[in-house]
Amino acid sequence: MTADVLIHNKYKWLEENQQFFLPPVCNKMMHNEGQMKSFFVGGPNLRKDYHIEEGEELLYMHKGDMCLKIVENGKHKDVQIKEGEIFLLPARIPHSPQREKNTIGLVLERERSEDELDGLRYFVDDTTESLYEKWFHCTDLGIELPPIIKSFFASEQYKTGKPIPEELPEKPPVDIDLETKVEDPFLLKDWIEKNIDEIKSKGSKQLFDDHYQFSVVAWGPGEEVACREHSEVFMWQMEGKSELIVDDKTYQVNKDDIVLVPQGRKYTAHRTEDSLCLVCYQDPTKKKPWKK
């Protein structure tokens, strides 16, 4: 769990870490020690594997476009996420990010509980039949994925394109979601412009419905007081300034700063008249039950 409030200027941090967004690494964690995992991903990174998890992922394209291949309602689908767009991926949707050269995207996800397993699955050609899959407790995807990917490309399944039934789990640890229709990505700037009057008059507005694990709220001028017992809070100061008070310590938050507030810590944010801050957290207690 993160013990201290962390503040990074987004552009300064990206410049200082630009070497990590090139091959062979292509990504860099901004926050990895606590409940909220945030990282930026570069390219090119074209993959065949599909990732399955019980948490949700929030994606924002900082530079360039990407394609997120998913399986929706049992069918393959390409989700095009363009520069400046935001997208919320529901839990248990197989997904495979395809990123091009000179692109950078932000990804937010949550820490896994001790009983949660992630899956990496390869499909037979363009079907949804499993060719090869491995399940693991995820603590660091950057470390845990490469050996699985390497083992697939050395496997008999890769050479023949045919699954070996006895090597596949009779009952996978996680059932994929065959019912949810994902929401389309949308331009964050356009959404803000469309809703700015309501944000200013009411103080805030949610980007997505309450049924998700993720809460994503655009906060305008005024005061926000909160304490998130089950999650860390990720804040992106998009416009203006905020004064953030956590445990009687005051922090000045400027435009393009990204802040992480530790789990279970009460905070008060005083935001200026020209302030716009995106506040995100993912509550694992809102995970929908499913039948094993």
PDB file of N, CA, C and O in Angstrom, residues 157-205:
ATOM      1  N   GLN A 157       1.358 -26.395 -29.786  1.00  0.00           N
ATOM      2  CA  GLN A 157       0.112 -25.732 -30.221  1.00  0.00           C
ATOM      3  C   GLN A 157       0.415 -24.613 -31.210  1.00  0.00           C
ATOM      4  O   GLN A 157      -0.307 -24.434 -32.195  1.00  0.00           O
ATOM      5  N   TYR A 158       1.491 -23.864 -30.954  1.00  0.00           N
ATOM      6  CA  TYR A 158       1.859 -22.792 -31.884  1.00  0.00           C
ATOM      7  C   TYR A 158       2.284 -23.372 -33.231  1.00  0.00           C
ATOM      8  O   TYR A 158       1.931 -22.846 -34.291  1.00  0.00           O
ATOM      9  N   LYS A 159       3.026 -24.465 -33.192  1.00  0.00           N
ATOM     10  CA  LYS A 159       3.543 -25.059 -34.428  1.00  0.00           C
ATOM     11  C   LYS A 159       2.423 -25.660 -35.278  1.00  0.00           C
ATOM     12  O   LYS A 159       2.442 -25.560 -36.505  1.00  0.00           O
ATOM     13  N   THR A 160       1.432 -26.263 -34.614  1.00  0.00           N
ATOM     14  CA  THR A 160       0.384 -26.966 -35.361  1.00  0.00           C
ATOM     15  C   THR A 160      -0.905 -26.175 -35.516  1.00  0.00           C
ATOM     16  O   THR A 160      -1.716 -26.468 -36.396  1.00  0.00           O
ATOM     17  N   GLY A 161      -1.097 -25.201 -34.627  1.00  0.00           N
ATOM     18  CA  GLY A 161      -2.362 -24.458 -34.643  1.00  0.00           C
ATOM     19  C   GLY A 161      -3.522 -25.252 -34.070  1.00  0.00           C
ATOM     20  O   GLY A 161      -4.680 -24.879 -34.244  1.00  0.00           O
ATOM     21  N   LYS A 162      -3.201 -26.349 -33.370  1.00  0.00           N
ATOM     22  CA  LYS A 162      -4.248 -27.197 -32.800  1.00  0.00           C
ATOM     23  C   LYS A 162      -4.074 -27.300 -31.285  1.00  0.00           C
ATOM     24  O   LYS A 162      -2.949 -27.478 -30.798  1.00  0.00           O
ATOM     25  N   PRO A 163      -5.165 -27.191 -30.523  1.00  0.00           N
ATOM     26  CA  PRO A 163      -5.066 -27.298 -29.062  1.00  0.00           C
ATOM     27  C   PRO A 163      -4.748 -28.717 -28.622  1.00  0.00           C
ATOM     28  O   PRO A 163      -5.006 -29.681 -29.347  1.00  0.00           O
ATOM     29  N   ILE A 164      -4.180 -28.834 -27.440  1.00  0.00           N
ATOM     30  CA  ILE A 164      -3.978 -30.125 -26.795  1.00  0.00           C
ATOM     31  C   ILE A 164      -4.945 -30.154 -25.618  1.00  0.00           C
ATOM     32  O   ILE A 164      -4.704 -29.517 -24.588  1.00  0.00           O
ATOM     33  N   PRO A 165      -6.061 -30.864 -25.756  1.00  0.00           N
ATOM     34  CA  PRO A 165      -7.143 -30.787 -24.753  1.00  0.00           C
ATOM     35  C   PRO A 165      -6.700 -31.038 -23.324  1.00  0.00           C
ATOM     36  O   PRO A 165      -7.156 -30.370 -22.398  1.00  0.00           O
ATOM     37  N   GLU A 166      -5.805 -32.007 -23.131  1.00  0.00           N
ATOM     38  CA  GLU A 166      -5.397 -32.340 -21.768  1.00  0.00           C
ATOM     39  C   GLU A 166      -4.562 -31.237 -21.115  1.00  0.00           C
ATOM     40  O   GLU A 166      -4.350 -31.249 -19.894  1.00  0.00           O
ATOM     41  N   GLU A 167      -4.073 -30.278 -21.902  1.00  0.00           N
ATOM     42  CA  GLU A 167      -3.311 -29.161 -21.342  1.00  0.00           C
ATOM     43  C   GLU A 167      -4.187 -27.944 -21.067  1.00  0.00           C
ATOM     44  O   GLU A 167      -3.701 -26.938 -20.528  1.00  0.00           O
ATOM     45  N   LEU A 168      -5.457 -28.011 -21.432  1.00  0.00           N
ATOM     46  CA  LEU A 168      -6.385 -26.920 -21.160  1.00  0.00           C
ATOM     47  C   LEU A 168      -7.181 -27.226 -19.891  1.00  0.00           C
ATOM     48  O   LEU A 168      -7.536 -28.383 -19.647  1.00  0.00           O
ATOM     49  N   PRO A 169      -7.470 -26.221 -19.071  1.00  0.00           N
ATOM     50  CA  PRO A 169      -8.253 -26.486 -17.853  1.00  0.00           C
ATOM     51  C   PRO A 169      -9.667 -26.933 -18.204  1.00  0.00           C
ATOM     52  O   PRO A 169     -10.294 -26.388 -19.112  1.00  0.00           O
ATOM     53  N   GLU A 170     -10.127 -27.967 -17.492  1.00  0.00           N
ATOM     54  CA  GLU A 170     -11.493 -28.443 -17.728  1.00  0.00           C
ATOM     55  C   GLU A 170     -12.505 -27.346 -17.404  1.00  0.00           C
ATOM     56  O   GLU A 170     -13.503 -27.189 -18.100  1.00  0.00           O
ATOM     57  N   LYS A 171     -12.224 -26.591 -16.363  1.00  0.00           N
ATOM     58  CA  LYS A 171     -13.049 -25.451 -15.985  1.00  0.00           C
ATOM     59  C   LYS A 171     -12.120 -24.292 -15.679  1.00  0.00           C
ATOM     60  O   LYS A 171     -11.479 -24.267 -14.633  1.00  0.00           O
ATOM     61  N   PRO A 172     -12.000 -23.292 -16.576  1.00  0.00           N
ATOM     62  CA  PRO A 172     -11.103 -22.161 -16.332  1.00  0.00           C
ATOM     63  C   PRO A 172     -11.450 -21.441 -15.028  1.00  0.00           C
ATOM     64  O   PRO A 172     -12.618 -21.399 -14.628  1.00  0.00           O
ATOM     65  N   PRO A 173     -10.462 -20.891 -14.351  1.00  0.00           N
ATOM     66  CA  PRO A 173     -10.705 -20.197 -13.081  1.00  0.00           C
ATOM     67  C   PRO A 173     -11.671 -19.022 -13.196  1.00  0.00           C
ATOM     68  O   PRO A 173     -12.318 -18.653 -12.220  1.00  0.00           O
ATOM     69  N   VAL A 174     -11.753 -18.431 -14.391  1.00  0.00           N
ATOM     70  CA  VAL A 174     -12.641 -17.287 -14.621  1.00  0.00           C
ATOM     71  C   VAL A 174     -13.445 -17.535 -15.885  1.00  0.00           C
ATOM     72  O   VAL A 174     -12.888 -17.886 -16.932  1.00  0.00           O
ATOM     73  N   ASP A 175     -14.753 -17.387 -15.790  1.00  0.00           N
ATOM     74  CA  ASP A 175     -15.603 -17.449 -16.981  1.00  0.00           C
ATOM     75  C   ASP A 175     -15.611 -16.087 -17.658  1.00  0.00           C
ATOM     76  O   ASP A 175     -15.768 -15.059 -16.991  1.00  0.00           O
ATOM     77  N   ILE A 176     -15.466 -16.068 -18.975  1.00  0.00           N
ATOM     78  CA  ILE A 176     -15.518 -14.784 -19.673  1.00  0.00           C
ATOM     79  C   ILE A 176     -16.960 -14.286 -19.702  1.00  0.00           C
ATOM     80  O   ILE A 176     -17.914 -15.058 -19.641  1.00  0.00           O
ATOM     81  N   ASP A 177     -17.108 -12.984 -19.787  1.00  0.00           N
ATOM     82  CA  ASP A 177     -18.418 -12.336 -19.828  1.00  0.00           C
ATOM     83  C   ASP A 177     -18.965 -12.441 -21.253  1.00  0.00           C
ATOM     84  O   ASP A 177     -18.399 -11.880 -22.187  1.00  0.00           O
ATOM     85  N   LEU A 178     -20.080 -13.151 -21.407  1.00  0.00           N
ATOM     86  CA  LEU A 178     -20.698 -13.336 -22.725  1.00  0.00           C
ATOM     87  C   LEU A 178     -21.933 -12.465 -22.914  1.00  0.00           C
ATOM     88  O   LEU A 178     -22.629 -12.584 -23.918  1.00  0.00           O
ATOM     89  N   GLU A 179     -22.204 -11.582 -21.947  1.00  0.00           N
ATOM     90  CA  GLU A 179     -23.443 -10.806 -21.988  1.00  0.00           C
ATOM     91  C   GLU A 179     -23.228  -9.303 -22.177  1.00  0.00           C
ATOM     92  O   GLU A 179     -24.037  -8.638 -22.819  1.00  0.00           O
ATOM     93  N   THR A 180     -22.148  -8.762 -21.629  1.00  0.00           N
ATOM     94  CA  THR A 180     -21.961  -7.313 -21.627  1.00  0.00           C
ATOM     95  C   THR A 180     -21.585  -6.783 -23.004  1.00  0.00           C
ATOM     96  O   THR A 180     -20.713  -7.340 -23.675  1.00  0.00           O
ATOM     97  N   LYS A 181     -22.227  -5.695 -23.390  1.00  0.00           N
ATOM     98  CA  LYS A 181     -21.838  -4.953 -24.588  1.00  0.00           C
ATOM     99  C   LYS A 181     -21.034  -3.742 -24.120  1.00  0.00           C
ATOM    100  O   LYS A 181     -21.517  -2.919 -23.335  1.00  0.00           O
ATOM    101  N   VAL A 182     -19.803  -3.631 -24.578  1.00  0.00           N
ATOM    102  CA  VAL A 182     -18.940  -2.551 -24.104  1.00  0.00           C
ATOM    103  C   VAL A 182     -19.412  -1.213 -24.651  1.00  0.00           C
ATOM    104  O   VAL A 182     -19.997  -1.130 -25.742  1.00  0.00           O
ATOM    105  N   GLU A 183     -19.157  -0.163 -23.888  1.00  0.00           N
ATOM    106  CA  GLU A 183     -19.461   1.189 -24.347  1.00  0.00           C
ATOM    107  C   GLU A 183     -18.375   1.650 -25.310  1.00  0.00           C
ATOM    108  O   GLU A 183     -17.212   1.268 -25.191  1.00  0.00           O
ATOM    109  N   ASP A 184     -18.749   2.492 -26.263  1.00  0.00           N
ATOM    110  CA  ASP A 184     -17.785   3.009 -27.222  1.00  0.00           C
ATOM    111  C   ASP A 184     -16.829   4.005 -26.558  1.00  0.00           C
ATOM    112  O   ASP A 184     -17.212   4.721 -25.627  1.00  0.00           O
ATOM    113  N   PRO A 185     -15.581   4.061 -27.034  1.00  0.00           N
ATOM    114  CA  PRO A 185     -14.680   5.127 -26.569  1.00  0.00           C
ATOM    115  C   PRO A 185     -15.256   6.488 -26.979  1.00  0.00           C
ATOM    116  O   PRO A 185     -16.031   6.588 -27.933  1.00  0.00           O
ATOM    117  N   PHE A 186     -14.863   7.526 -26.250  1.00  0.00           N
ATOM    118  CA  PHE A 186     -15.314   8.867 -26.623  1.00  0.00           C
ATOM    119  C   PHE A 186     -14.229   9.886 -26.294  1.00  0.00           C
ATOM    120  O   PHE A 186     -13.397   9.676 -25.403  1.00  0.00           O
ATOM    121  N   LEU A 187     -14.265  10.995 -27.032  1.00  0.00           N
ATOM    122  CA  LEU A 187     -13.289  12.060 -26.815  1.00  0.00           C
ATOM    123  C   LEU A 187     -13.553  12.727 -25.472  1.00  0.00           C
ATOM    124  O   LEU A 187     -14.636  13.275 -25.250  1.00  0.00           O
ATOM    125  N   LEU A 188     -12.580  12.665 -24.589  1.00  0.00           N
ATOM    126  CA  LEU A 188     -12.747  13.233 -23.256  1.00  0.00           C
ATOM    127  C   LEU A 188     -12.978  14.742 -23.335  1.00  0.00           C
ATOM    128  O   LEU A 188     -13.836  15.291 -22.615  1.00  0.00           O
ATOM    129  N   LYS A 189     -12.249  15.426 -24.205  1.00  0.00           N
ATOM    130  CA  LYS A 189     -12.390  16.873 -24.346  1.00  0.00           C
ATOM    131  C   LYS A 189     -13.799  17.250 -24.780  1.00  0.00           C
ATOM    132  O   LYS A 189     -14.407  18.190 -24.247  1.00  0.00           O
ATOM    133  N   ASP A 190     -14.354  16.513 -25.756  1.00  0.00           N
ATOM    134  CA  ASP A 190     -15.710  16.803 -26.230  1.00  0.00           C
ATOM    135  C   ASP A 190     -16.740  16.554 -25.132  1.00  0.00           C
ATOM    136  O   ASP A 190     -17.703  17.316 -24.984  1.00  0.00           O
ATOM    137  N   TRP A 191     -16.555  15.475 -24.359  1.00  0.00           N
ATOM    138  CA  TRP A 191     -17.484  15.171 -23.273  1.00  0.00           C
ATOM    139  C   TRP A 191     -17.486  16.286 -22.236  1.00  0.00           C
ATOM    140  O   TRP A 191     -18.534  16.693 -21.729  1.00  0.00           O
ATOM    141  N   ILE A 192     -16.288  16.792 -21.918  1.00  0.00           N
ATOM    142  CA  ILE A 192     -16.171  17.875 -20.937  1.00  0.00           C
ATOM    143  C   ILE A 192     -16.851  19.141 -21.451  1.00  0.00           C
ATOM    144  O   ILE A 192     -17.608  19.801 -20.716  1.00  0.00           O
ATOM    145  N   GLU A 193     -16.608  19.488 -22.711  1.00  0.00           N
ATOM    146  CA  GLU A 193     -17.228  20.689 -23.278  1.00  0.00           C
ATOM    147  C   GLU A 193     -18.753  20.575 -23.270  1.00  0.00           C
ATOM    148  O   GLU A 193     -19.460  21.551 -22.981  1.00  0.00           O
ATOM    149  N   LYS A 194     -19.268  19.400 -23.557  1.00  0.00           N
ATOM    150  CA  LYS A 194     -20.713  19.181 -23.583  1.00  0.00           C
ATOM    151  C   LYS A 194     -21.324  19.286 -22.190  1.00  0.00           C
ATOM    152  O   LYS A 194     -22.472  19.739 -22.028  1.00  0.00           O
ATOM    153  N   ASN A 195     -20.573  18.893 -21.164  1.00  0.00           N
ATOM    154  CA  ASN A 195     -21.121  18.816 -19.806  1.00  0.00           C
ATOM    155  C   ASN A 195     -20.563  19.863 -18.844  1.00  0.00           C
ATOM    156  O   ASN A 195     -20.829  19.799 -17.648  1.00  0.00           O
ATOM    157  N   ILE A 196     -19.802  20.837 -19.371  1.00  0.00           N
ATOM    158  CA  ILE A 196     -19.104  21.780 -18.496  1.00  0.00           C
ATOM    159  C   ILE A 196     -20.052  22.604 -17.643  1.00  0.00           C
ATOM    160  O   ILE A 196     -19.752  22.899 -16.467  1.00  0.00           O
ATOM    161  N   ASP A 197     -21.212  22.984 -18.163  1.00  0.00           N
ATOM    162  CA  ASP A 197     -22.148  23.787 -17.369  1.00  0.00           C
ATOM    163  C   ASP A 197     -22.647  23.004 -16.160  1.00  0.00           C
ATOM    164  O   ASP A 197     -22.742  23.545 -15.044  1.00  0.00           O
ATOM    165  N   GLU A 198     -22.957  21.724 -16.359  1.00  0.00           N
ATOM    166  CA  GLU A 198     -23.418  20.894 -15.253  1.00  0.00           C
ATOM    167  C   GLU A 198     -22.292  20.644 -14.248  1.00  0.00           C
ATOM    168  O   GLU A 198     -22.521  20.646 -13.026  1.00  0.00           O
ATOM    169  N   ILE A 199     -21.084  20.434 -14.755  1.00  0.00           N
ATOM    170  CA  ILE A 199     -19.940  20.215 -13.872  1.00  0.00           C
ATOM    171  C   ILE A 199     -19.723  21.424 -12.975  1.00  0.00           C
ATOM    172  O   ILE A 199     -19.496  21.300 -11.757  1.00  0.00           O
ATOM    173  N   LYS A 200     -19.844  22.629 -13.542  1.00  0.00           N
ATOM    174  CA  LYS A 200     -19.614  23.842 -12.764  1.00  0.00           C
ATOM    175  C   LYS A 200     -20.762  24.124 -11.803  1.00  0.00           C
ATOM    176  O   LYS A 200     -20.547  24.570 -10.672  1.00  0.00           O
ATOM    177  N   SER A 201     -21.975  23.864 -12.237  1.00  0.00           N
ATOM    178  CA  SER A 201     -23.129  24.186 -11.388  1.00  0.00           C
ATOM    179  C   SER A 201     -23.326  23.177 -10.255  1.00  0.00           C
ATOM    180  O   SER A 201     -23.670  23.543  -9.133  1.00  0.00           O
ATOM    181  N   LYS A 202     -23.078  21.899 -10.544  1.00  0.00           N
ATOM    182  CA  LYS A 202     -23.282  20.852  -9.536  1.00  0.00           C
ATOM    183  C   LYS A 202     -21.989  20.433  -8.844  1.00  0.00           C
ATOM    184  O   LYS A 202     -22.026  19.702  -7.861  1.00  0.00           O
ATOM    185  N   GLY A 203     -20.865  20.854  -9.392  1.00  0.00           N
ATOM    186  CA  GLY A 203     -19.580  20.525  -8.782  1.00  0.00           C
ATOM    187  C   GLY A 203     -18.876  19.341  -9.397  1.00  0.00           C
ATOM    188  O   GLY A 203     -17.650  19.260  -9.374  1.00  0.00           O
ATOM    189  N   SER A 204     -19.648  18.395  -9.968  1.00  0.00           N
ATOM    190  CA  SER A 204     -19.022  17.210 -10.542  1.00  0.00           C
ATOM    191  C   SER A 204     -20.021  16.464 -11.423  1.00  0.00           C
ATOM    192  O   SER A 204     -21.226  16.707 -11.353  1.00  0.00           O
ATOM    193  N   LYS A 205     -19.492  15.535 -12.234  1.00  0.00           N
ATOM    194  CA  LYS A 205     -20.342  14.666 -13.054  1.00  0.00           C
ATOM    195  C   LYS A 205     -19.591  13.378 -13.345  1.00  0.00           C
ATOM    196  O   LYS A 205     -18.411  13.389 -13.707  1.00  0.00           O
TER     197      LYS A 205
END
